[in-house]
Amino acid sequence: MAIEVRIPTILRTYTDGEKAVTGEGGSLSALIDDLEANHPGIKDRLIDNGDLRRFVNVYINDEDVRFIGGLEAQLSDGDQVVVLPAVAGGC
């Protein structure tokens, strides 16, 4: 099962500069474990205390994972996962 994972610039040091990598897993949690096996250190940037970090947004096929099961959100062959760091700011 191949899943494309889009990597934000800030995390590309873990993927040798690649903008997108391929991973496997039936759930987001399994996919993150697979990413960690192939790109050591990336999991710590995504997960904190067993859940997604507060300022990391993850989308599966344009759906925010926080609304479709979080780390247990199901994945299928050909899905696209996008990791986006949250941006805050103001005047």
mmCIF file of C-alpha atoms in Angstrom:
data_model
loop_
_atom_site.group_PDB
_atom_site.id
_atom_site.type_symbol
_atom_site.label_atom_id
_atom_site.label_comp_id
_atom_site.label_asym_id
_atom_site.label_seq_id
_atom_site.Cartn_x
_atom_site.Cartn_y
_atom_site.Cartn_z
ATOM 1 C CA MET A 1 0.000 0.000 0.000
ATOM 2 C CA ALA A 2 1.643 3.234 -1.150
ATOM 3 C CA ILE A 3 0.704 6.529 0.475
ATOM 4 C CA GLU A 4 2.219 9.826 -0.602
ATOM 5 C CA VAL A 5 3.225 12.058 2.300
ATOM 6 C CA ARG A 6 3.853 15.744 1.548
ATOM 7 C CA ILE A 7 6.564 17.106 3.840
ATOM 8 C CA PRO A 8 6.780 20.776 4.887
ATOM 9 C CA THR A 9 10.071 22.600 4.426
ATOM 10 C CA ILE A 10 10.834 22.606 8.144
ATOM 11 C CA LEU A 11 10.796 18.768 8.284
ATOM 12 C CA ARG A 12 12.701 18.084 5.067
ATOM 13 C CA THR A 13 15.963 17.689 6.977
ATOM 14 C CA TYR A 14 14.562 14.284 7.997
ATOM 15 C CA THR A 15 13.736 13.310 4.393
ATOM 16 C CA ASP A 16 17.012 14.385 2.760
ATOM 17 C CA GLY A 17 15.280 17.436 1.325
ATOM 18 C CA GLU A 18 12.474 15.491 -0.345
ATOM 19 C CA LYS A 19 9.162 17.364 -0.664
ATOM 20 C CA ALA A 20 7.218 14.103 -0.756
ATOM 21 C CA VAL A 21 7.970 10.589 0.433
ATOM 22 C CA THR A 22 6.100 7.311 0.216
ATOM 23 C CA GLY A 23 4.955 5.431 3.274
ATOM 24 C CA GLU A 24 2.775 2.515 4.272
ATOM 25 C CA GLY A 25 0.188 1.857 6.945
ATOM 26 C CA GLY A 26 -3.490 1.177 7.466
ATOM 27 C CA SER A 27 -3.818 4.082 9.893
ATOM 28 C CA LEU A 28 -2.106 7.422 10.399
ATOM 29 C CA SER A 29 -0.331 6.015 13.450
ATOM 30 C CA ALA A 30 1.052 3.086 11.436
ATOM 31 C CA LEU A 31 2.106 5.458 8.656
ATOM 32 C CA ILE A 32 4.008 7.655 11.118
ATOM 33 C CA ASP A 33 5.771 4.563 12.504
ATOM 34 C CA ASP A 34 6.728 3.605 8.935
ATOM 35 C CA LEU A 35 8.015 7.128 8.274
ATOM 36 C CA GLU A 36 10.094 6.952 11.451
ATOM 37 C CA ALA A 37 11.644 3.648 10.321
ATOM 38 C CA ASN A 38 12.729 5.254 7.038
ATOM 39 C CA HIS A 39 13.332 8.826 8.245
ATOM 40 C CA PRO A 40 14.565 8.660 11.867
ATOM 41 C CA GLY A 41 13.590 11.603 14.040
ATOM 42 C CA ILE A 42 10.484 12.672 12.142
ATOM 43 C CA LYS A 43 8.052 11.025 14.560
ATOM 44 C CA ASP A 44 9.236 13.190 17.465
ATOM 45 C CA ARG A 45 8.408 16.267 15.396
ATOM 46 C CA LEU A 46 4.843 15.020 14.780
ATOM 47 C CA ILE A 47 3.887 13.249 18.021
ATOM 48 C CA ASP A 48 3.963 14.469 21.619
ATOM 49 C CA ASN A 49 2.706 12.396 24.574
ATOM 50 C CA GLY A 50 1.052 9.895 22.256
ATOM 51 C CA ASP A 51 -0.926 12.406 20.193
ATOM 52 C CA LEU A 52 -0.323 14.793 17.327
ATOM 53 C CA ARG A 53 1.545 17.891 18.382
ATOM 54 C CA ARG A 54 -0.740 20.844 18.918
ATOM 55 C CA PHE A 55 0.807 22.945 16.169
ATOM 56 C CA VAL A 56 1.013 20.230 13.515
ATOM 57 C CA ASN A 57 -1.905 19.850 11.123
ATOM 58 C CA VAL A 58 -2.281 16.636 9.150
ATOM 59 C CA TYR A 59 -4.692 16.092 6.282
ATOM 60 C CA ILE A 60 -5.687 12.880 4.534
ATOM 61 C CA ASN A 61 -7.048 13.691 1.085
ATOM 62 C CA ASP A 62 -7.844 17.258 2.239
ATOM 63 C CA GLU A 63 -9.652 16.073 5.416
ATOM 64 C CA ASP A 64 -8.284 17.279 8.765
ATOM 65 C CA VAL A 65 -7.392 14.104 10.694
ATOM 66 C CA ARG A 66 -8.614 15.633 13.943
ATOM 67 C CA PHE A 67 -12.159 15.245 12.566
ATOM 68 C CA ILE A 68 -11.754 11.740 11.107
ATOM 69 C CA GLY A 69 -10.141 9.769 13.907
ATOM 70 C CA GLY A 70 -6.817 11.432 14.672
ATOM 71 C CA LEU A 71 -3.956 8.946 14.770
ATOM 72 C CA GLU A 72 -6.443 6.120 14.158
ATOM 73 C CA ALA A 73 -7.728 7.679 10.908
ATOM 74 C CA GLN A 74 -7.786 4.958 8.269
ATOM 75 C CA LEU A 75 -5.656 5.062 5.137
ATOM 76 C CA SER A 76 -6.040 3.381 1.768
ATOM 77 C CA ASP A 77 -3.685 2.730 -1.120
ATOM 78 C CA GLY A 78 -3.187 5.935 -3.113
ATOM 79 C CA ASP A 79 -4.163 8.323 -0.318
ATOM 80 C CA GLN A 80 -2.256 11.565 0.059
ATOM 81 C CA VAL A 81 -1.230 12.793 3.498
ATOM 82 C CA VAL A 82 -0.186 16.413 3.919
ATOM 83 C CA VAL A 83 1.696 17.601 7.005
ATOM 84 C CA LEU A 84 1.459 21.336 7.679
ATOM 85 C CA PRO A 85 2.904 23.237 10.594
ATOM 86 C CA ALA A 86 0.339 25.644 12.040
ATOM 87 C CA VAL A 87 1.109 29.278 11.442
ATOM 88 C CA ALA A 88 0.200 31.899 13.996
ATOM 89 C CA GLY A 89 0.750 35.578 14.036
ATOM 90 C CA GLY A 90 -0.892 38.918 14.076
ATOM 91 C CA CYS A 91 -0.403 42.570 14.552
#
